[in-house]
Amino acid sequence: MTEAYVFDAVRTPRGKGKSDGSLHEITPVQLATQVLGAIRDRNNIDTAAIDDVAMGVVSPVGEQGAVVTRTALLNAGFAETTAGIQVNRFCASGLEAINIAAAKVKSGEADMTIGGGVESMSRVPMGSDGGAWPVDPSVAFKTYFVPQGISADLIATKYGFSRDDVDAYAVESHKRAAKSWEEGRFKKSIMPVKDVMGVDILAHDETIRANTDMQALGALPPSFAMLGENFGFNSVAIQKYPEVEKINHIHHAGNSSGIVDGAGAVLIGSKEAGERLGLKPRARIVSMASIGSEPTIMLTGPEFAAEKALKRAGMSKKDIDLWELNEAFASVVLRFMQALDIDHSDINVNGGAIAMGHPLGATGSMIFGTMVDELERSGKSTALVTLCIGAGMGTATIIERV
């Protein structure tokens, strides 16, 4: 099987996902257009050499619908022969798009691909695409549906994480993200977003709060108590997990991922295709895996996806130097560290979505690129990137620095 190599990775800054956010005026197709154009221009690529492009989009409707990937490719001036596909695996869509792009190279279907993602949460609100799972009783009752925030609080309750635990984790996320920006750790991948006049409008992640502390977070009310207590979702969760007598609601806006806009793209191909284009590989994709997990607790999938990816590669956790897990909620990362016995110093070393935000379809590609950069910066060898996923799933990818 052909090896799949990573030649480049770019991302936009993350802009606050509200009408007053810096990226609100930029449409999803323009966000995708700009990252695709950056990949082309940074590497001086004849785009006729790009066989296919996969981009994650979690709400693929309205401005983000109609295979926005293909529209963005045409808008960016790529060759008409470059195909595009839209991918939705909820929060792991961006990483799944990379895995699809890599699988095309590994199988020999394609020589050069791009995997990435885009989400404009300020323009296409989360949940705009609807779906049967939350609202169709014949499905919701059978699967013990609860909203993700209840799942996060269920994880904290079941596995023994306190309000102080999740708040302390959140404070550290902001500190690490702020330090990473101060030290220029993201400068290799960040491309400023431009407006219609070509003027830079955002060059820095917009939601980092370097001065966040335990006192500030401690003043925030829990976000999901009303959903759990007044709408009955606590009872649903306890029916599924009767060993939990009472749900402890500890998550809030400050220790959960932020709603933001953004896009990312990763250039992937065979070694031979890279040589033809004069490109030097930066990393090799070692292993990929996706799994299904129990849908009520929902967000514990990363540990199982990581184990599957390690097993497929013939590796153990001792072979991984750096871990990157999307910070959907603080308890998700705390449980992952607990389950796999990972030290906090080895995971999310540059901060995460609690500080910088989670542009749903793009996040997987963004944190993947962060790990490519961090392996080079730190001189380390291997990284495992993973995300939790709605409805109980997990996706993981292992990369090795070249």
mmCIF file of C-alpha atoms in Angstrom:
data_model
loop_
_atom_site.group_PDB
_atom_site.id
_atom_site.type_symbol
_atom_site.label_atom_id
_atom_site.label_comp_id
_atom_site.label_asym_id
_atom_site.label_seq_id
_atom_site.Cartn_x
_atom_site.Cartn_y
_atom_site.Cartn_z
ATOM 1 C CA MET A 1 0.000 0.000 0.000
ATOM 2 C CA THR A 2 1.244 3.495 -0.861
ATOM 3 C CA GLU A 3 2.346 5.675 2.069
ATOM 4 C CA ALA A 4 0.483 8.957 2.615
ATOM 5 C CA TYR A 5 2.630 11.960 3.499
ATOM 6 C CA VAL A 6 1.745 15.403 4.819
ATOM 7 C CA PHE A 7 3.343 18.245 2.881
ATOM 8 C CA ASP A 8 1.673 21.292 4.406
ATOM 9 C CA ALA A 9 -1.080 22.433 6.766
ATOM 10 C CA VAL A 10 -2.756 25.824 7.071
ATOM 11 C CA ARG A 11 -5.618 27.260 9.054
ATOM 12 C CA THR A 12 -7.422 30.502 9.602
ATOM 13 C CA PRO A 13 -7.506 32.083 13.029
ATOM 14 C CA ARG A 14 -10.684 31.261 14.914
ATOM 15 C CA GLY A 15 -13.135 34.144 15.049
ATOM 16 C CA LYS A 16 -15.880 34.509 17.651
ATOM 17 C CA GLY A 17 -18.941 32.747 16.256
ATOM 18 C CA LYS A 18 -21.432 35.566 16.788
ATOM 19 C CA SER A 19 -22.638 38.504 14.740
ATOM 20 C CA ASP A 20 -19.985 40.728 16.334
ATOM 21 C CA GLY A 21 -17.184 38.229 15.611
ATOM 22 C CA SER A 22 -14.405 39.312 13.254
ATOM 23 C CA LEU A 23 -15.179 36.589 10.694
ATOM 24 C CA HIS A 24 -18.961 36.994 10.628
ATOM 25 C CA GLU A 25 -18.824 38.945 7.352
ATOM 26 C CA ILE A 26 -16.826 36.161 5.658
ATOM 27 C CA THR A 27 -19.015 33.453 4.111
ATOM 28 C CA PRO A 28 -18.148 29.758 4.532
ATOM 29 C CA VAL A 29 -17.220 29.452 0.862
ATOM 30 C CA GLN A 30 -14.821 32.368 1.233
ATOM 31 C CA LEU A 31 -13.210 30.841 4.340
ATOM 32 C CA ALA A 32 -12.689 27.593 2.433
ATOM 33 C CA THR A 33 -11.526 29.482 -0.660
ATOM 34 C CA GLN A 34 -8.851 31.293 1.327
ATOM 35 C CA VAL A 35 -7.331 28.198 2.974
ATOM 36 C CA LEU A 36 -7.347 26.286 -0.319
ATOM 37 C CA GLY A 37 -5.695 29.231 -2.038
ATOM 38 C CA ALA A 38 -3.090 29.405 0.706
ATOM 39 C CA ILE A 39 -2.208 25.718 0.273
ATOM 40 C CA ARG A 40 -1.781 26.282 -3.469
ATOM 41 C CA ASP A 41 0.233 29.491 -3.187
ATOM 42 C CA ARG A 42 2.507 28.444 -0.322
ATOM 43 C CA ASN A 43 3.553 25.355 -2.247
ATOM 44 C CA ASN A 44 3.447 26.789 -5.786
ATOM 45 C CA ILE A 45 1.252 23.900 -6.938
ATOM 46 C CA ASP A 46 -0.255 23.348 -10.349
ATOM 47 C CA THR A 47 -3.720 22.483 -9.052
ATOM 48 C CA ALA A 48 -4.276 20.046 -11.914
ATOM 49 C CA ALA A 49 -2.096 17.736 -9.804
ATOM 50 C CA ILE A 50 -4.679 17.720 -6.969
ATOM 51 C CA ASP A 51 -7.009 14.784 -7.559
ATOM 52 C CA ASP A 52 -9.570 15.292 -4.812
ATOM 53 C CA VAL A 53 -10.363 17.521 -1.844
ATOM 54 C CA ALA A 54 -12.416 16.490 1.205
ATOM 55 C CA MET A 55 -13.653 19.102 3.682
ATOM 56 C CA GLY A 56 -15.598 18.561 6.875
ATOM 57 C CA VAL A 57 -18.811 20.557 7.409
ATOM 58 C CA VAL A 58 -21.077 19.742 10.352
ATOM 59 C CA SER A 59 -24.051 21.900 9.336
ATOM 60 C CA PRO A 60 -24.006 21.352 5.549
ATOM 61 C CA VAL A 61 -26.998 23.553 4.733
ATOM 62 C CA GLY A 62 -27.588 27.035 3.346
ATOM 63 C CA GLU A 63 -24.297 28.771 2.667
ATOM 64 C CA GLN A 64 -22.420 25.632 3.758
ATOM 65 C CA GLY A 65 -24.459 23.230 1.640
ATOM 66 C CA ALA A 66 -24.357 22.017 -1.950
ATOM 67 C CA VAL A 67 -20.845 20.549 -1.566
ATOM 68 C CA VAL A 68 -19.220 23.795 -0.495
ATOM 69 C CA THR A 69 -15.840 22.126 -1.108
ATOM 70 C CA ARG A 70 -16.341 22.003 -4.867
ATOM 71 C CA THR A 71 -17.717 25.550 -4.934
ATOM 72 C CA ALA A 72 -14.684 26.808 -3.005
ATOM 73 C CA LEU A 73 -12.290 24.982 -5.332
ATOM 74 C CA LEU A 74 -13.830 26.660 -8.357
ATOM 75 C CA ASN A 75 -13.913 29.995 -6.548
ATOM 76 C CA ALA A 76 -10.227 29.637 -5.643
ATOM 77 C CA GLY A 77 -9.311 29.033 -9.278
ATOM 78 C CA PHE A 78 -8.327 25.395 -8.941
ATOM 79 C CA ALA A 79 -8.272 23.247 -12.042
ATOM 80 C CA GLU A 80 -11.710 22.033 -13.098
ATOM 81 C CA THR A 81 -10.370 18.474 -12.855
ATOM 82 C CA THR A 82 -10.015 18.696 -9.060
ATOM 83 C CA ALA A 83 -12.982 17.005 -7.399
ATOM 84 C CA GLY A 84 -14.484 17.957 -4.034
ATOM 85 C CA ILE A 85 -16.503 16.184 -1.357
ATOM 86 C CA GLN A 86 -18.278 17.357 1.793
ATOM 87 C CA VAL A 87 -17.846 15.201 4.924
ATOM 88 C CA ASN A 88 -19.947 15.107 8.092
ATOM 89 C CA ARG A 89 -18.887 13.045 11.088
ATOM 90 C CA PHE A 90 -19.977 15.708 13.540
ATOM 91 C CA CYS A 91 -17.052 17.149 15.517
ATOM 92 C CA ALA A 92 -14.461 14.880 13.891
ATOM 93 C CA SER A 93 -15.445 15.876 10.352
ATOM 94 C CA GLY A 94 -12.196 17.738 9.663
ATOM 95 C CA LEU A 95 -10.054 14.811 10.804
ATOM 96 C CA GLU A 96 -12.263 12.322 8.970
ATOM 97 C CA ALA A 97 -11.801 14.414 5.817
ATOM 98 C CA ILE A 98 -8.023 14.119 6.263
ATOM 99 C CA ASN A 99 -8.349 10.366 6.765
ATOM 100 C CA ILE A 100 -10.448 10.057 3.606
ATOM 101 C CA ALA A 101 -7.903 12.100 1.664
ATOM 102 C CA ALA A 102 -5.080 9.933 3.040
ATOM 103 C CA ALA A 103 -6.969 6.712 2.301
ATOM 104 C CA LYS A 104 -7.341 7.749 -1.337
ATOM 105 C CA VAL A 105 -3.570 8.126 -1.542
ATOM 106 C CA LYS A 106 -2.884 4.892 0.324
ATOM 107 C CA SER A 107 -5.241 2.929 -1.921
ATOM 108 C CA GLY A 108 -3.766 4.379 -5.087
ATOM 109 C CA GLU A 109 -6.981 6.115 -6.097
ATOM 110 C CA ALA A 110 -5.293 9.520 -5.854
ATOM 111 C CA ASP A 111 -1.726 10.845 -5.910
ATOM 112 C CA MET A 112 -2.280 14.246 -4.277
ATOM 113 C CA THR A 113 -5.216 15.334 -2.137
ATOM 114 C CA ILE A 114 -6.306 17.912 0.398
ATOM 115 C CA GLY A 115 -8.221 17.204 3.589
ATOM 116 C CA GLY A 116 -9.689 19.963 5.719
ATOM 117 C CA GLY A 117 -12.828 21.583 6.996
ATOM 118 C CA VAL A 118 -14.846 24.753 7.354
ATOM 119 C CA GLU A 119 -17.557 25.997 9.693
ATOM 120 C CA SER A 120 -19.078 29.447 9.975
ATOM 121 C CA MET A 121 -21.010 29.094 13.201
ATOM 122 C CA SER A 122 -21.925 32.778 13.239
ATOM 123 C CA ARG A 123 -23.697 32.479 9.871
ATOM 124 C CA VAL A 124 -24.960 28.872 9.913
ATOM 125 C CA PRO A 125 -25.862 28.114 13.539
ATOM 126 C CA MET A 126 -25.102 24.736 15.054
ATOM 127 C CA GLY A 127 -28.009 22.340 14.529
ATOM 128 C CA SER A 128 -29.308 24.107 11.426
ATOM 129 C CA ASP A 129 -29.360 20.809 9.567
ATOM 130 C CA GLY A 130 -31.793 19.204 12.031
ATOM 131 C CA GLY A 131 -31.844 15.410 12.286
ATOM 132 C CA ALA A 132 -34.008 12.613 13.649
ATOM 133 C CA TRP A 133 -31.961 11.575 16.666
ATOM 134 C CA PRO A 134 -32.947 14.373 19.085
ATOM 135 C CA VAL A 135 -36.528 14.907 17.904
ATOM 136 C CA ASP A 136 -37.980 11.618 16.658
ATOM 137 C CA PRO A 137 -39.319 9.799 19.757
ATOM 138 C CA SER A 138 -38.977 6.382 18.100
ATOM 139 C CA VAL A 139 -35.228 6.959 17.930
ATOM 140 C CA ALA A 140 -34.622 9.171 20.964
ATOM 141 C CA PHE A 141 -36.350 6.843 23.450
ATOM 142 C CA LYS A 142 -34.632 3.727 22.143
ATOM 143 C CA THR A 143 -31.157 5.285 22.328
ATOM 144 C CA TYR A 144 -31.607 7.219 25.601
ATOM 145 C CA PHE A 145 -30.860 10.520 23.871
ATOM 146 C CA VAL A 146 -29.504 13.397 25.969
ATOM 147 C CA PRO A 147 -27.821 16.636 24.798
ATOM 148 C CA GLN A 148 -24.018 16.699 24.771
ATOM 149 C CA GLY A 149 -23.760 18.973 27.796
ATOM 150 C CA ILE A 150 -25.612 16.373 29.863
ATOM 151 C CA SER A 151 -23.188 13.744 28.542
ATOM 152 C CA ALA A 152 -20.226 15.875 29.636
ATOM 153 C CA ASP A 153 -21.700 16.276 33.115
ATOM 154 C CA LEU A 154 -22.452 12.541 33.191
ATOM 155 C CA ILE A 155 -18.792 11.774 32.428
ATOM 156 C CA ALA A 156 -17.690 14.094 35.231
ATOM 157 C CA THR A 157 -20.117 12.511 37.680
ATOM 158 C CA LYS A 158 -19.387 8.900 36.722
ATOM 159 C CA TYR A 159 -15.614 9.271 36.716
ATOM 160 C CA GLY A 160 -15.257 11.587 39.692
ATOM 161 C CA PHE A 161 -14.302 15.002 38.307
ATOM 162 C CA SER A 162 -15.241 18.037 40.380
ATOM 163 C CA ARG A 163 -16.060 21.619 39.411
ATOM 164 C CA ASP A 164 -12.562 22.601 40.513
ATOM 165 C CA ASP A 165 -11.054 19.876 38.309
ATOM 166 C CA VAL A 166 -12.771 21.070 35.142
ATOM 167 C CA ASP A 167 -12.214 24.742 35.896
ATOM 168 C CA ALA A 168 -8.504 24.174 36.594
ATOM 169 C CA TYR A 169 -8.211 22.366 33.276
ATOM 170 C CA ALA A 170 -9.901 25.294 31.503
ATOM 171 C CA VAL A 171 -7.571 27.844 33.094
ATOM 172 C CA GLU A 172 -4.571 25.834 31.875
ATOM 173 C CA SER A 173 -6.006 25.671 28.338
ATOM 174 C CA HIS A 174 -6.124 29.470 28.149
ATOM 175 C CA LYS A 175 -2.618 29.805 29.606
ATOM 176 C CA ARG A 176 -1.166 27.325 27.137
ATOM 177 C CA ALA A 177 -2.917 28.922 24.161
ATOM 178 C CA ALA A 178 -1.762 32.403 25.162
ATOM 179 C CA LYS A 179 1.812 31.172 25.643
ATOM 180 C CA SER A 180 1.747 29.414 22.278
ATOM 181 C CA TRP A 181 0.752 32.635 20.548
ATOM 182 C CA GLU A 182 3.369 34.622 22.458
ATOM 183 C CA GLU A 183 6.076 32.155 21.417
ATOM 184 C CA GLY A 184 4.930 32.058 17.787
ATOM 185 C CA ARG A 185 4.077 28.364 17.826
ATOM 186 C CA PHE A 186 1.171 28.838 15.392
ATOM 187 C CA LYS A 187 2.869 31.215 12.954
ATOM 188 C CA LYS A 188 3.862 28.462 10.516
ATOM 189 C CA SER A 189 0.256 27.503 9.832
ATOM 190 C CA ILE A 190 -1.823 30.639 10.413
ATOM 191 C CA MET A 191 -3.013 32.556 7.360
ATOM 192 C CA PRO A 192 -4.783 35.858 8.072
ATOM 193 C CA VAL A 193 -8.324 36.087 6.739
ATOM 194 C CA LYS A 194 -8.946 38.904 4.271
ATOM 195 C CA ASP A 195 -12.097 40.853 3.478
ATOM 196 C CA VAL A 196 -13.465 41.532 -0.024
ATOM 197 C CA MET A 197 -10.961 44.369 -0.419
ATOM 198 C CA GLY A 198 -8.020 42.114 0.380
ATOM 199 C CA VAL A 199 -7.411 43.677 3.790
ATOM 200 C CA ASP A 200 -6.465 41.428 6.720
ATOM 201 C CA ILE A 201 -9.346 41.360 9.185
ATOM 202 C CA LEU A 202 -8.209 38.626 11.592
ATOM 203 C CA ALA A 203 -4.755 37.169 12.189
ATOM 204 C CA HIS A 204 -5.107 35.871 15.761
ATOM 205 C CA ASP A 205 -7.459 33.467 17.572
ATOM 206 C CA GLU A 206 -10.116 35.749 18.980
ATOM 207 C CA THR A 207 -11.420 34.049 22.136
ATOM 208 C CA ILE A 208 -8.286 33.407 24.235
ATOM 209 C CA ARG A 209 -8.491 34.942 27.694
ATOM 210 C CA ALA A 210 -4.960 34.838 29.088
ATOM 211 C CA ASN A 211 -6.064 36.250 32.453
ATOM 212 C CA THR A 212 -8.778 33.676 33.126
ATOM 213 C CA ASP A 213 -8.544 32.322 36.669
ATOM 214 C CA MET A 214 -10.415 30.019 39.028
ATOM 215 C CA GLN A 215 -12.296 32.903 40.599
ATOM 216 C CA ALA A 216 -13.667 34.148 37.273
ATOM 217 C CA LEU A 217 -14.724 30.663 36.206
ATOM 218 C CA GLY A 218 -16.160 29.906 39.621
ATOM 219 C CA ALA A 219 -18.653 32.742 39.200
ATOM 220 C CA LEU A 220 -20.197 31.184 36.075
ATOM 221 C CA PRO A 221 -23.443 29.209 36.519
ATOM 222 C CA PRO A 222 -23.658 25.657 35.149
ATOM 223 C CA SER A 223 -24.998 25.648 31.612
ATOM 224 C CA PHE A 224 -26.890 22.370 31.543
ATOM 225 C CA ALA A 225 -28.670 22.149 34.904
ATOM 226 C CA MET A 226 -31.990 23.382 33.524
ATOM 227 C CA LEU A 227 -31.856 20.950 30.601
ATOM 228 C CA GLY A 228 -31.152 18.131 32.980
ATOM 229 C CA GLU A 229 -33.538 18.966 35.780
ATOM 230 C CA ASN A 230 -36.454 20.739 34.089
ATOM 231 C CA PHE A 231 -36.531 18.844 30.802
ATOM 232 C CA GLY A 232 -35.948 15.384 32.245
ATOM 233 C CA PHE A 233 -32.608 14.561 30.642
ATOM 234 C CA ASN A 234 -30.989 13.783 34.012
ATOM 235 C CA SER A 235 -33.547 11.019 34.480
ATOM 236 C CA VAL A 236 -32.819 9.641 31.014
ATOM 237 C CA ALA A 237 -29.083 9.536 31.723
ATOM 238 C CA ILE A 238 -29.643 7.862 35.093
ATOM 239 C CA GLN A 239 -31.910 5.252 33.496
ATOM 240 C CA LYS A 240 -28.998 4.335 31.239
ATOM 241 C CA TYR A 241 -26.411 4.642 34.034
ATOM 242 C CA PRO A 242 -28.258 3.678 37.234
ATOM 243 C CA GLU A 243 -24.993 3.595 39.196
ATOM 244 C CA VAL A 244 -25.063 7.407 38.977
ATOM 245 C CA GLU A 245 -27.645 8.524 41.526
ATOM 246 C CA LYS A 246 -27.516 12.255 40.713
ATOM 247 C CA ILE A 247 -25.932 14.232 37.861
ATOM 248 C CA ASN A 248 -23.468 16.842 39.091
ATOM 249 C CA HIS A 249 -23.738 19.807 36.696
ATOM 250 C CA ILE A 250 -20.282 21.384 36.510
ATOM 251 C CA HIS A 251 -19.809 22.468 32.891
ATOM 252 C CA HIS A 252 -20.395 26.031 31.765
ATOM 253 C CA ALA A 253 -19.309 28.420 29.011
ATOM 254 C CA GLY A 254 -15.842 28.765 30.525
ATOM 255 C CA ASN A 255 -14.860 25.082 30.617
ATOM 256 C CA SER A 256 -16.558 24.033 27.368
ATOM 257 C CA SER A 257 -15.472 24.646 23.786
ATOM 258 C CA GLY A 258 -16.214 28.047 22.303
ATOM 259 C CA ILE A 259 -18.464 28.686 19.291
ATOM 260 C CA VAL A 260 -16.260 30.115 16.528
ATOM 261 C CA ASP A 261 -15.751 30.440 12.764
ATOM 262 C CA GLY A 262 -12.773 29.058 10.847
ATOM 263 C CA ALA A 263 -11.289 26.756 8.217
ATOM 264 C CA GLY A 264 -8.251 24.534 7.739
ATOM 265 C CA ALA A 265 -6.589 22.478 5.015
ATOM 266 C CA VAL A 266 -3.866 19.803 4.884
ATOM 267 C CA LEU A 267 -1.951 18.795 1.741
ATOM 268 C CA ILE A 268 -1.491 15.009 1.507
ATOM 269 C CA GLY A 269 0.067 12.827 -1.169
ATOM 270 C CA SER A 270 2.403 10.053 -2.116
ATOM 271 C CA LYS A 271 6.143 10.561 -1.875
ATOM 272 C CA GLU A 272 6.455 10.286 -5.652
ATOM 273 C CA ALA A 273 3.753 12.887 -6.289
ATOM 274 C CA GLY A 274 5.478 15.221 -3.861
ATOM 275 C CA GLU A 275 8.790 14.772 -5.654
ATOM 276 C CA ARG A 276 7.164 15.628 -8.983
ATOM 277 C CA LEU A 277 5.882 18.866 -7.460
ATOM 278 C CA GLY A 278 9.138 19.643 -5.654
ATOM 279 C CA LEU A 279 7.580 19.197 -2.212
ATOM 280 C CA LYS A 280 9.301 17.910 0.902
ATOM 281 C CA PRO A 281 7.202 15.705 3.217
ATOM 282 C CA ARG A 282 6.815 16.889 6.801
ATOM 283 C CA ALA A 283 5.020 13.894 8.317
ATOM 284 C CA ARG A 284 3.730 10.435 7.503
ATOM 285 C CA ILE A 285 0.240 9.232 8.335
ATOM 286 C CA VAL A 286 0.825 6.004 10.241
ATOM 287 C CA SER A 287 -2.642 4.828 11.214
ATOM 288 C CA MET A 288 -6.291 5.906 11.170
ATOM 289 C CA ALA A 289 -9.362 4.615 12.990
ATOM 290 C CA SER A 290 -12.997 5.470 13.670
ATOM 291 C CA ILE A 291 -15.250 3.700 16.173
ATOM 292 C CA GLY A 292 -18.782 3.776 17.542
ATOM 293 C CA SER A 293 -19.364 4.039 21.297
ATOM 294 C CA GLU A 294 -22.303 4.205 23.721
ATOM 295 C CA PRO A 295 -24.454 7.177 22.603
ATOM 296 C CA THR A 296 -25.846 8.469 25.903
ATOM 297 C CA ILE A 297 -22.504 9.161 27.537
ATOM 298 C CA MET A 298 -21.511 9.928 23.955
ATOM 299 C CA LEU A 299 -18.111 11.601 24.423
ATOM 300 C CA THR A 300 -15.882 8.735 25.623
ATOM 301 C CA GLY A 301 -15.116 7.519 22.092
ATOM 302 C CA PRO A 302 -11.580 8.969 21.825
ATOM 303 C CA GLU A 303 -10.058 6.409 24.178
ATOM 304 C CA PHE A 304 -11.411 3.542 22.055
ATOM 305 C CA ALA A 305 -10.493 5.197 18.755
ATOM 306 C CA ALA A 306 -6.963 5.817 20.043
ATOM 307 C CA GLU A 307 -6.618 2.200 21.152
ATOM 308 C CA LYS A 308 -7.829 0.980 17.753
ATOM 309 C CA ALA A 309 -5.426 3.255 15.854
ATOM 310 C CA LEU A 310 -2.534 2.101 18.059
ATOM 311 C CA LYS A 311 -3.437 -1.555 17.554
ATOM 312 C CA ARG A 312 -3.655 -1.132 13.775
ATOM 313 C CA ALA A 313 -0.195 0.430 13.779
ATOM 314 C CA GLY A 314 1.300 -2.237 16.043
ATOM 315 C CA MET A 315 2.069 0.488 18.570
ATOM 316 C CA SER A 316 1.410 1.134 22.251
ATOM 317 C CA LYS A 317 0.786 4.394 24.056
ATOM 318 C CA LYS A 318 4.480 4.442 25.004
ATOM 319 C CA ASP A 319 5.222 5.073 21.326
ATOM 320 C CA ILE A 320 3.271 8.359 21.307
ATOM 321 C CA ASP A 321 5.141 11.541 22.229
ATOM 322 C CA LEU A 322 2.276 14.020 21.967
ATOM 323 C CA TRP A 323 -1.502 13.646 22.283
ATOM 324 C CA GLU A 324 -4.073 16.065 20.916
ATOM 325 C CA LEU A 325 -7.731 15.674 21.926
ATOM 326 C CA ASN A 326 -10.315 18.279 21.042
ATOM 327 C CA GLU A 327 -11.463 20.081 24.166
ATOM 328 C CA ALA A 328 -15.200 19.760 23.550
ATOM 329 C CA PHE A 329 -15.674 19.823 27.335
ATOM 330 C CA ALA A 330 -13.044 19.675 30.066
ATOM 331 C CA SER A 331 -14.314 16.328 31.412
ATOM 332 C CA VAL A 332 -13.746 14.700 27.996
ATOM 333 C CA VAL A 333 -10.008 15.340 28.205
ATOM 334 C CA LEU A 334 -9.811 14.486 31.902
ATOM 335 C CA ARG A 335 -11.493 11.130 31.250
ATOM 336 C CA PHE A 336 -9.183 10.402 28.294
ATOM 337 C CA MET A 337 -6.113 11.103 30.438
ATOM 338 C CA GLN A 338 -7.545 8.939 33.205
ATOM 339 C CA ALA A 339 -8.449 6.036 30.921
ATOM 340 C CA LEU A 340 -5.114 5.883 29.103
ATOM 341 C CA ASP A 341 -2.945 7.119 32.004
ATOM 342 C CA ILE A 342 -1.600 10.116 30.082
ATOM 343 C CA ASP A 343 0.228 12.940 31.822
ATOM 344 C CA HIS A 344 -1.253 16.409 31.333
ATOM 345 C CA SER A 345 2.139 17.663 30.165
ATOM 346 C CA ASP A 346 1.879 15.447 27.070
ATOM 347 C CA ILE A 347 -1.599 16.375 25.855
ATOM 348 C CA ASN A 348 -2.957 19.562 24.256
ATOM 349 C CA VAL A 349 0.374 21.243 24.887
ATOM 350 C CA ASN A 350 -0.643 24.378 22.967
ATOM 351 C CA GLY A 351 -4.057 24.783 24.560
ATOM 352 C CA GLY A 352 -7.281 23.803 22.869
ATOM 353 C CA ALA A 353 -10.879 24.551 22.006
ATOM 354 C CA ILE A 354 -11.799 25.737 25.510
ATOM 355 C CA ALA A 355 -9.491 28.698 24.865
ATOM 356 C CA MET A 356 -9.520 29.022 21.078
ATOM 357 C CA GLY A 357 -12.915 27.612 20.115
ATOM 358 C CA HIS A 358 -14.285 24.684 18.138
ATOM 359 C CA PRO A 359 -15.373 25.488 14.539
ATOM 360 C CA LEU A 360 -17.070 22.121 14.246
ATOM 361 C CA GLY A 361 -16.197 20.921 10.742
ATOM 362 C CA ALA A 362 -12.750 22.530 10.739
ATOM 363 C CA THR A 363 -11.384 21.618 14.164
ATOM 364 C CA GLY A 364 -10.013 18.203 13.243
ATOM 365 C CA SER A 365 -7.892 19.639 10.452
ATOM 366 C CA MET A 366 -6.749 22.523 12.648
ATOM 367 C CA ILE A 367 -5.489 20.377 15.523
ATOM 368 C CA PHE A 368 -3.921 17.934 13.057
ATOM 369 C CA GLY A 369 -1.885 20.792 11.595
ATOM 370 C CA THR A 370 -0.985 21.986 15.078
ATOM 371 C CA MET A 371 0.553 18.596 15.785
ATOM 372 C CA VAL A 372 2.577 18.610 12.558
ATOM 373 C CA ASP A 373 4.018 21.977 13.598
ATOM 374 C CA GLU A 374 4.553 20.946 17.216
ATOM 375 C CA LEU A 375 6.432 17.758 16.317
ATOM 376 C CA GLU A 376 8.830 19.863 14.249
ATOM 377 C CA ARG A 377 9.146 22.587 16.884
ATOM 378 C CA SER A 378 9.770 20.170 19.750
ATOM 379 C CA GLY A 379 11.869 17.677 17.793
ATOM 380 C CA LYS A 380 9.566 14.862 18.874
ATOM 381 C CA SER A 381 8.589 11.948 16.666
ATOM 382 C CA THR A 382 4.965 10.827 16.966
ATOM 383 C CA ALA A 383 1.561 12.307 17.752
ATOM 384 C CA LEU A 384 -1.962 10.954 18.069
ATOM 385 C CA VAL A 385 -4.851 13.289 17.172
ATOM 386 C CA THR A 386 -8.399 12.421 18.223
ATOM 387 C CA LEU A 387 -11.853 13.925 18.758
ATOM 388 C CA CYS A 388 -15.042 12.926 20.562
ATOM 389 C CA ILE A 389 -18.154 12.850 18.392
ATOM 390 C CA GLY A 390 -21.895 13.286 18.822
ATOM 391 C CA ALA A 391 -24.076 10.157 18.950
ATOM 392 C CA GLY A 392 -21.167 8.190 20.421
ATOM 393 C CA MET A 393 -18.188 7.884 18.088
ATOM 394 C CA GLY A 394 -14.475 8.619 18.001
ATOM 395 C CA THR A 395 -11.870 9.206 15.289
ATOM 396 C CA ALA A 396 -8.091 9.074 15.709
ATOM 397 C CA THR A 397 -5.034 9.497 13.498
ATOM 398 C CA ILE A 398 -1.388 8.797 14.276
ATOM 399 C CA ILE A 399 1.330 10.767 12.510
ATOM 400 C CA GLU A 400 5.110 10.490 12.486
ATOM 401 C CA ARG A 401 7.479 13.365 11.789
ATOM 402 C CA VAL A 402 9.621 12.865 8.694
#
